C-alpha positions as a Python dict, from the first residue, in 0.01 Angstrom:
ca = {
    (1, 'X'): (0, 0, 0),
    (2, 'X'): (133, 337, -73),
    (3, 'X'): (15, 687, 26),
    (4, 'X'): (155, 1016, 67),
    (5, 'X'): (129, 1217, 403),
    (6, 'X'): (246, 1579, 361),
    (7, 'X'): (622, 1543, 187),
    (8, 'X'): (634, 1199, 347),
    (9, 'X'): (604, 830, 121),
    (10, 'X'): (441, 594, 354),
    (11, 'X'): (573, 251, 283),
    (12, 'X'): (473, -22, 469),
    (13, 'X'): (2757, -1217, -2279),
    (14, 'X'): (3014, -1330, -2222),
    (15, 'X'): (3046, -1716, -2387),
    (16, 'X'): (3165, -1934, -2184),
    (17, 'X'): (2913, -2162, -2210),
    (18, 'X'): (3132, -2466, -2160),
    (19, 'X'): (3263, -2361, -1857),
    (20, 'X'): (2878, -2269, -1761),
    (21, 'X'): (2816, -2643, -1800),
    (22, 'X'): (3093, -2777, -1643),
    (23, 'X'): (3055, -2557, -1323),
    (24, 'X'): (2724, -2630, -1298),
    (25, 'X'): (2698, -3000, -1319),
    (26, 'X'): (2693, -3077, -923),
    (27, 'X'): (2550, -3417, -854),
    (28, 'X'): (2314, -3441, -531),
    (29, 'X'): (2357, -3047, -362),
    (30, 'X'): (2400, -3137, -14),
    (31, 'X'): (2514, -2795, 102),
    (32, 'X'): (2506, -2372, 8),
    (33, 'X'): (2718, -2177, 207),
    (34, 'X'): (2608, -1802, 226),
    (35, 'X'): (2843, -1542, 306),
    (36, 'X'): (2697, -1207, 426),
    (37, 'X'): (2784, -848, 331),
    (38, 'X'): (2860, -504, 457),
    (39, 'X'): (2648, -437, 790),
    (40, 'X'): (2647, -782, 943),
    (41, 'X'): (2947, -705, 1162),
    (42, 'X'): (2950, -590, 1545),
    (43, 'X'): (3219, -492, 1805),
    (44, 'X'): (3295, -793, 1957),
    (45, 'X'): (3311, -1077, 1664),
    (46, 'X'): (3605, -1322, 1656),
    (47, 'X'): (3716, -1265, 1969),
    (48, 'X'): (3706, -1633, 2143),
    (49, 'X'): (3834, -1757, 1748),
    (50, 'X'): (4119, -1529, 1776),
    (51, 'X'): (4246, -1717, 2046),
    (52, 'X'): (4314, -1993, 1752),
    (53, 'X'): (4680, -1984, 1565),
    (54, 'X'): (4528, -1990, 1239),
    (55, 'X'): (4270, -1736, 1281),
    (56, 'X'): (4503, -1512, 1426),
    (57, 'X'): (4727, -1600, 1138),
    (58, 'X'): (4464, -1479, 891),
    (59, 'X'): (4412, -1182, 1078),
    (60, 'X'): (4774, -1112, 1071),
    (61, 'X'): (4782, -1151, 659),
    (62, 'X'): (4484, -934, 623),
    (63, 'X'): (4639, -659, 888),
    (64, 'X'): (5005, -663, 692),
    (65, 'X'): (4768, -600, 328),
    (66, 'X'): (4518, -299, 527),
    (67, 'X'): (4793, -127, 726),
    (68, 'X'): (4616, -129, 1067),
    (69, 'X'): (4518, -421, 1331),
    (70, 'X'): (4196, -528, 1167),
    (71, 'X'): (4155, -764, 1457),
    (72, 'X'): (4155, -514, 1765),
    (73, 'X'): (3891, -303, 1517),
    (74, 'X'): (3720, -589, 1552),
    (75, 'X'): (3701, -713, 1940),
    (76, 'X'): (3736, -362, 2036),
    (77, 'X'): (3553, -114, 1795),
    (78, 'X'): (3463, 155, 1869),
    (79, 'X'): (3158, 116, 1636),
    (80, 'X'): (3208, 389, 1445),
    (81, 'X'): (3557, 275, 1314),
    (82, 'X'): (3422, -69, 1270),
    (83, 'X'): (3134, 38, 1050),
    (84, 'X'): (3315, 307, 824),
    (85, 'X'): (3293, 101, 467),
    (86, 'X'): (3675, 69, 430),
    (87, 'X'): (3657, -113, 723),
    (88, 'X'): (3354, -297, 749),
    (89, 'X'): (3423, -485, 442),
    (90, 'X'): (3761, -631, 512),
    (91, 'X'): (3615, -697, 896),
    (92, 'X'): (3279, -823, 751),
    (93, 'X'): (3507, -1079, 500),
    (94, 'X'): (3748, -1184, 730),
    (95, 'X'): (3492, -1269, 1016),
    (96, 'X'): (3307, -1509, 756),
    (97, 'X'): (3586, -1666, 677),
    (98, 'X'): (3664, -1769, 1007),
    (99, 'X'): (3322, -1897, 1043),
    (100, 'X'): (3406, -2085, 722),
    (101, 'X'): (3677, -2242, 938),
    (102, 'X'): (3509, -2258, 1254),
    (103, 'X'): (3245, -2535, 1027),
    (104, 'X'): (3514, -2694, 868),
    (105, 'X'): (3730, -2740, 1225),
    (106, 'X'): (3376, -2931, 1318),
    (107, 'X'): (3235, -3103, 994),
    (108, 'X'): (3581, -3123, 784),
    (109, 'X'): (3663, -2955, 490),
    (110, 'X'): (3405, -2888, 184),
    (111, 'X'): (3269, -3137, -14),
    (112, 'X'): (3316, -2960, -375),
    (113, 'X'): (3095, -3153, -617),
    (114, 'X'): (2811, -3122, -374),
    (115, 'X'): (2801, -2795, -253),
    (116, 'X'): (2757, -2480, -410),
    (117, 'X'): (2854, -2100, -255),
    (118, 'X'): (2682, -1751, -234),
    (119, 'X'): (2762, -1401, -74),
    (120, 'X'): (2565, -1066, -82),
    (121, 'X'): (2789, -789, -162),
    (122, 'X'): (3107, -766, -50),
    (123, 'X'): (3036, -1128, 51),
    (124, 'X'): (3086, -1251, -307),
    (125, 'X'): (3422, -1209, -299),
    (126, 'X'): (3420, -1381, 84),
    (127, 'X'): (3276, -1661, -163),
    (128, 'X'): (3593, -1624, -420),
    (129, 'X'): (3834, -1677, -132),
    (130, 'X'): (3663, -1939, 8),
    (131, 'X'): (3613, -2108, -290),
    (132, 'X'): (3996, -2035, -395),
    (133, 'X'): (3921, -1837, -703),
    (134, 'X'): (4133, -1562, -596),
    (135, 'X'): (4392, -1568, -356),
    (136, 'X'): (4359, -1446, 45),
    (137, 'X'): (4552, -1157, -29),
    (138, 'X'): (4465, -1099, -330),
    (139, 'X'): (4084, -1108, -211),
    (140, 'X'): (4223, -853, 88),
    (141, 'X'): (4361, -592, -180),
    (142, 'X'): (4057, -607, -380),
    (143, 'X'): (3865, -557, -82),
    (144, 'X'): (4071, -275, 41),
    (145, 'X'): (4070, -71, -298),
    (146, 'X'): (3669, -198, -279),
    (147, 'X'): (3616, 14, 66),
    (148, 'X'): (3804, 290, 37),
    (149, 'X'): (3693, 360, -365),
    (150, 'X'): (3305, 333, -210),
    (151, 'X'): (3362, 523, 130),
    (152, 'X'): (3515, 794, -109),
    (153, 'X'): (3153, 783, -297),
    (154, 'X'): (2975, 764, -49),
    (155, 'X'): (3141, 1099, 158),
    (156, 'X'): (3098, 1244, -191),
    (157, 'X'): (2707, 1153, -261),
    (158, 'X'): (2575, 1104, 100),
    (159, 'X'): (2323, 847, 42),
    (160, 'X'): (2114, 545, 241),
    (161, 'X'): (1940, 274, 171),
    (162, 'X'): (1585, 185, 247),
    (163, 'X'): (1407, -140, 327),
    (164, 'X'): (1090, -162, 145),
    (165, 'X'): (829, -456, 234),
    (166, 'X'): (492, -582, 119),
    (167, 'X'): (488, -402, -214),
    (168, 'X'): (537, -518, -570),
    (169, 'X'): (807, -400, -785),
    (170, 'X'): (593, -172, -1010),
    (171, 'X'): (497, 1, -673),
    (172, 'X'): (902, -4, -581),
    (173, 'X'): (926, 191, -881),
    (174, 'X'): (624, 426, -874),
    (175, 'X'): (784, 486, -495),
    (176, 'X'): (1091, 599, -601),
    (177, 'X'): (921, 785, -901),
    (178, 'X'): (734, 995, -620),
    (179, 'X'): (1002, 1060, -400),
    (180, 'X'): (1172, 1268, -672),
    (181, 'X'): (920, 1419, -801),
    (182, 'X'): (836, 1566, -438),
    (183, 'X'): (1177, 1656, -386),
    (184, 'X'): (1209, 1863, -747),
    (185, 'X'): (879, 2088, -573),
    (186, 'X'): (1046, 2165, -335),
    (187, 'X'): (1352, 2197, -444),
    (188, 'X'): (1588, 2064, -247),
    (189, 'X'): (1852, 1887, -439),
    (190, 'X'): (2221, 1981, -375),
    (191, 'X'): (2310, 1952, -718),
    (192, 'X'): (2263, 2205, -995),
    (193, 'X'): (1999, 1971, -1148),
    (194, 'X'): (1741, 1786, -987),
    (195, 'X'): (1764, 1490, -1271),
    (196, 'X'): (2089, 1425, -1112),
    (197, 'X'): (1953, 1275, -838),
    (198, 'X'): (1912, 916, -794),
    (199, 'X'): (1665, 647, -611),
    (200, 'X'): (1659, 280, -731),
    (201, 'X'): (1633, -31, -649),
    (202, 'X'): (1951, -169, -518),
    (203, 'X'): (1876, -543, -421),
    (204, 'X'): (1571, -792, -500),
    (205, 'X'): (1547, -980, -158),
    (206, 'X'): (1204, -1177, -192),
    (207, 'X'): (884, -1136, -426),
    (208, 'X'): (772, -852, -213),
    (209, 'X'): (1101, -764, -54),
    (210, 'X'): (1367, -516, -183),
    (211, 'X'): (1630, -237, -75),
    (212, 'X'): (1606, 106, -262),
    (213, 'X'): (1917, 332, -220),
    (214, 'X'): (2006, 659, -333),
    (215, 'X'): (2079, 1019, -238),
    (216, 'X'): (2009, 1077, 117),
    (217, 'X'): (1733, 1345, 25),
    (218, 'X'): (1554, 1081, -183),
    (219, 'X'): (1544, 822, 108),
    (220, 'X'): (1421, 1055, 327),
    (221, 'X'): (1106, 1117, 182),
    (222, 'X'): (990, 758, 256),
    (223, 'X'): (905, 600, 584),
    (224, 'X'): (1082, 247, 607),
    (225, 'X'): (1374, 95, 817),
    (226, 'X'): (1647, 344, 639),
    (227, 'X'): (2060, 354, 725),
    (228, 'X'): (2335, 637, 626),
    (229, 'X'): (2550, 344, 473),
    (230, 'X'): (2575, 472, 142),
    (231, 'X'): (2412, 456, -204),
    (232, 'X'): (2545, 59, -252),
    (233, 'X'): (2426, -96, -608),
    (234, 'X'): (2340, 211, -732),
    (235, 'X'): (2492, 461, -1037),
    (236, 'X'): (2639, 677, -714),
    (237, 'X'): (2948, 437, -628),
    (238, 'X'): (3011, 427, -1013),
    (239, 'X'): (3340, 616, -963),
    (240, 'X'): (3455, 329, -758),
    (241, 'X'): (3438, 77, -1039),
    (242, 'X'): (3796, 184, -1169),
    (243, 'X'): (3978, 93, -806),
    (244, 'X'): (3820, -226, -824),
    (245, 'X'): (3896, -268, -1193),
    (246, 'X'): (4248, -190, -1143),
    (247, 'X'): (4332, -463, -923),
    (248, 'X'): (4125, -717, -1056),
    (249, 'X'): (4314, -645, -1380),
    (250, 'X'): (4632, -705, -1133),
    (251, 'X'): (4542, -1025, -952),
    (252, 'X'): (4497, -1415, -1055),
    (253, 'X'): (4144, -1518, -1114),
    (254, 'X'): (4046, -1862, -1185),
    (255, 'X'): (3723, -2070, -1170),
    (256, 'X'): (3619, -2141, -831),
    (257, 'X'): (3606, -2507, -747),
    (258, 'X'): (3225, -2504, -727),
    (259, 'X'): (2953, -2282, -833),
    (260, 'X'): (2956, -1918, -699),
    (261, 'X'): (2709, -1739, -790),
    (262, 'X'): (2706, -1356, -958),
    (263, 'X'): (2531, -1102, -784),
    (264, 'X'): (2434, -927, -1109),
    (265, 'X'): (2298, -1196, -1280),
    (266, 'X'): (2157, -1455, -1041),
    (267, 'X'): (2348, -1735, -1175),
    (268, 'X'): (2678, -1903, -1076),
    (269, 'X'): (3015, -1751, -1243),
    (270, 'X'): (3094, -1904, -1628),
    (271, 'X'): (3516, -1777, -1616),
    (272, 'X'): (3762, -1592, -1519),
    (273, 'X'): (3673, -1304, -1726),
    (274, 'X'): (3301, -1309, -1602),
    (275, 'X'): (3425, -1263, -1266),
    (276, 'X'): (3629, -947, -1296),
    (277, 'X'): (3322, -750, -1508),
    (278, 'X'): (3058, -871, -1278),
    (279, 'X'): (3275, -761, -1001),
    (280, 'X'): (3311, -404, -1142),
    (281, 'X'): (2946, -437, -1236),
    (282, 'X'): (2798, -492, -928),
    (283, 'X'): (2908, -168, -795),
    (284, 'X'): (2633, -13, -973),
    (285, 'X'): (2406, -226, -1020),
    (286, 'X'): (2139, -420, -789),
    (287, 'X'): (2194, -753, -646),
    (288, 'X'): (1970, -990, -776),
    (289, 'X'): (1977, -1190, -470),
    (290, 'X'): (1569, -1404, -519),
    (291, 'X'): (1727, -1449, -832),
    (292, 'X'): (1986, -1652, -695),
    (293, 'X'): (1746, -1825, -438),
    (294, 'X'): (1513, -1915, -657),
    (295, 'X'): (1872, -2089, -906),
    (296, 'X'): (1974, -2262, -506),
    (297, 'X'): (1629, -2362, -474),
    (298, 'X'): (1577, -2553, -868),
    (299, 'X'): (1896, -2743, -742),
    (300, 'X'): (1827, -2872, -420),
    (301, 'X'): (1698, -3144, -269),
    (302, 'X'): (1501, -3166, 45),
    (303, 'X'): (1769, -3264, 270),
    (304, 'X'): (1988, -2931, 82),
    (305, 'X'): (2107, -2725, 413),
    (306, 'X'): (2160, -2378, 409),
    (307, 'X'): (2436, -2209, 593),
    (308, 'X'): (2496, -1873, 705),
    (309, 'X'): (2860, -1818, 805),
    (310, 'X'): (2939, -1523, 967),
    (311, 'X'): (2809, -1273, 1199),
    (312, 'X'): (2438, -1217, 1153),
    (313, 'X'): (2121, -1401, 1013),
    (314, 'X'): (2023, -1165, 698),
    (315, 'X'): (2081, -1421, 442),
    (316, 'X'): (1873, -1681, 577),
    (317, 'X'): (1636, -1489, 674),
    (318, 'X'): (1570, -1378, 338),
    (319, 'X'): (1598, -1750, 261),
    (320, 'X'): (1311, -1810, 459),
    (321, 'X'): (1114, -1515, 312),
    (322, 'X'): (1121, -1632, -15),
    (323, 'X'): (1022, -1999, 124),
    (324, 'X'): (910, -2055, 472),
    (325, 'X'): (968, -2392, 468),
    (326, 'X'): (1348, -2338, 446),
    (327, 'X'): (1380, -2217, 798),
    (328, 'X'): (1412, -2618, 913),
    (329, 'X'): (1698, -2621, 700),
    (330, 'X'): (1857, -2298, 756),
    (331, 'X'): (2254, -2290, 991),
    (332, 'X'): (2384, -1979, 1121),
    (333, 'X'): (2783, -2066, 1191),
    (334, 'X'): (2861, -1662, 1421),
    (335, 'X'): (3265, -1577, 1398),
    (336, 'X'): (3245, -1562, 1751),
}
C-alpha cells in the first residue's frame, strides 16, 4: 500500500558456455554456504576464534595488506571505526571466513561436487576466497581498494538505503518515481539539477522484498527501516568501479572449485573473465539476490542445508522469506 502524508512516502555475454556447464553439473547439492555483506558485523566478533593460531594468522595476513590491526577493530571497535565502509568490508570478510573455518574445524573440509557457494555484496568475494578463485591476499587488496573507492563515494554523494516490504516491484518503482518528483517541488537537491539525483532499487530480496538506495534526500522522503550506509548498487558508487577494476586487472582469477554465484545476474560464475566484469558491475548495479534463491532452490533437494557463516542471520532470513519452509533447514555458523 502506498500513500503520501504531507512530503512523506508511507511505505509499509560473455560465452563461456562450456565452462557454464561444467561448473554447474553438481550431482546431489547437499550444502550452500552463504556469506553475508557489509552491515552484518559488530564490536565484539572473533574474539574467542582469535584465540586460535590460524585465525590469528589470517588476521595477521589481512592486517600486513590494510595497514592497521583489523583484529583489535574488531574485538574492540569503537563502532564507528568498525562500520566506516573501508573497514567494514575487510572486517565483515574476514569474520566469515573464520566462520568458514570454525564449520570446517567441526564437519571437515568442503565437499566440492556437492556444494555450491553464495555471498551478498562484498560477501561474493568472501565466496571467491573461500572457494579459492582468488587468492587471500589478493581477495584482501581487492577488498581494500573496494572500501576505500566506495567510502570515497559515499562521503561524496551522501546516500542510504531503504528497506521496502509488502509491495510489488511496479509500486518499488512508482515509490521511487514519487520521491523525486516531491523533492524537485520543493527543491531541495544539492546539485545544480534535480535529474541528477538518484533512487533505485539496489537489491531484489524476496517477491515482495527489496532495498532502494540513493541520495540521502531521496530516502528521506519515505518512511521504512532506512541507514546512512551509502548509495550501494546504485549509479552513485560508479566512480569506484575503476579501483576495483584496477586490481582485478592485477590479480589471478580462476574458476572457483564449485559454483559461486554472480550477484548481477543470479546465476553461478561461467570464467575468469566473467568474474572481474561482474565484479566491477555490481558496484552499480542491484543484487539480484531471489534471483539466486530461486537458481539454489531448482537445485536442491530436500535434505539441501543452508548455511549462514558469519556474523548475523540476513541471508537466511531472506531465505526463509522467499520460502518458509526453508527455515528447518537454515545454519547460522557466528565468527564468535
Amino acid at each position: 500500500m502506498l500513500s503520501c502524508l504531507g512530503r512523506k512516502l508511507r511505505v509499509n555475454s560473455l560465452s563461456c558456455s562450456l565452462v557454464r556447464n561444467r561448473s554447474c553439473n553438481t550431482q546431489g547439492l547437499e550444502s550452500v554456504f552463504l556469506f553475508p555483506g557489509q552491515g552484518s558485523q559488530e564490536v565484539g566478533m572473533c574474539r574467542e576464534s582469535l584465540r586460535e593460531s590460524s585465525v590469528r594468522e589470517m588476521f595477521d595476513e589481512a592486517s600486513e595488506v590494510l595497514g592497521y590491526d583489523l583484529a583489535r577493530v574488531c574485538m574492540d571497535g569503537p563502532a564507528d571505526e568498525l562500520n566506516r565502509t573501508a573497514v567494514c568490508q575487510p572486517a565483515a570478510v574476514v569474520a566469515s571466513l573464520t566462520a568458514a573455518w570454525k564449520y570446517s574445524l567441526q564437519n571437515g573440509g568442503p565437499s566440492w561436487p556437492s556444494l555450491r557457494v553464495a555471498g551478498f555484496s562484498v560477501g561474493e568475494i568472501t565466496s571467491l576466497i573461500y572457494t579459492k578463485s582468488i587468492s587471500f591476499k589478493a581477495g584482501m587488496q581487492l577488498i581494500q581498494a573496494r572500501g576505500r573507492a566506495m567510502q570515497d563515494a559515499s562521503d561524496r554523494f551522501p546516500g542510504a538505503i531503504l528497506s521496502v516490504r509488502g509491495l510489488k516491484h511496479v509500486d518499488v518503482i512508482d515509490l521511487c518515481r514519487r520521491c523525486k518528483e516531491e523533492t524537485r517541488l520543493e527543491s531541495i537537491a544539492p546539485c545544480n539539477s534535480p535529474d541528477s539525483l538518484y533512487l533505485g532499487i539496489s537489491s531484489f530480496l524476496a517477491r515482495e522484498a527489496f532495498t532502494v538506495a540513493g541520495h540521502s534526500q531521496l530516502v528521506d522522503m519515505a518512511e521504512g527501516c532506512a541507514a546512512d550506509m551509502g548509495a550501494f548498487h546504485t549509479p552513485l558508487m560508479a566512480s569506484a568501479q575503476e579501483a576495483v577494476r584496477s586490481v582485478l586487472d592485477s590479480v589471478v582469477v580462476s574458476m572457483p572449485r564449485c559454483p559461486v554465484y554472480s550477484n548481477v545476474t543470479g546465476l553461478p560464475f561461467t570464467c575468469p573473465d566473467d568474474i572481474r566484469q561482474r565484479l566491477v558491475e555490481q558496484l552499480v548495479l542491484p543484487v539480484l539476490w531471489s534471483a539466486i534463491v530461486a537458481d539454489l532452490l531448482a537445485a536442491a533437494s530436500t535434505s539441501t542445508r543452508y548455511i549462514e557463516l558469519g556474523p548475523g542471520r540476513s541471508l537466511t532470513a531472506s531465505l526463509v522469506l522467499n520460502k518458509r519452509a526453508l527455515s528447518r533447514r537454515c545454519v547460522n555458523i557466528h565468527a564468535n
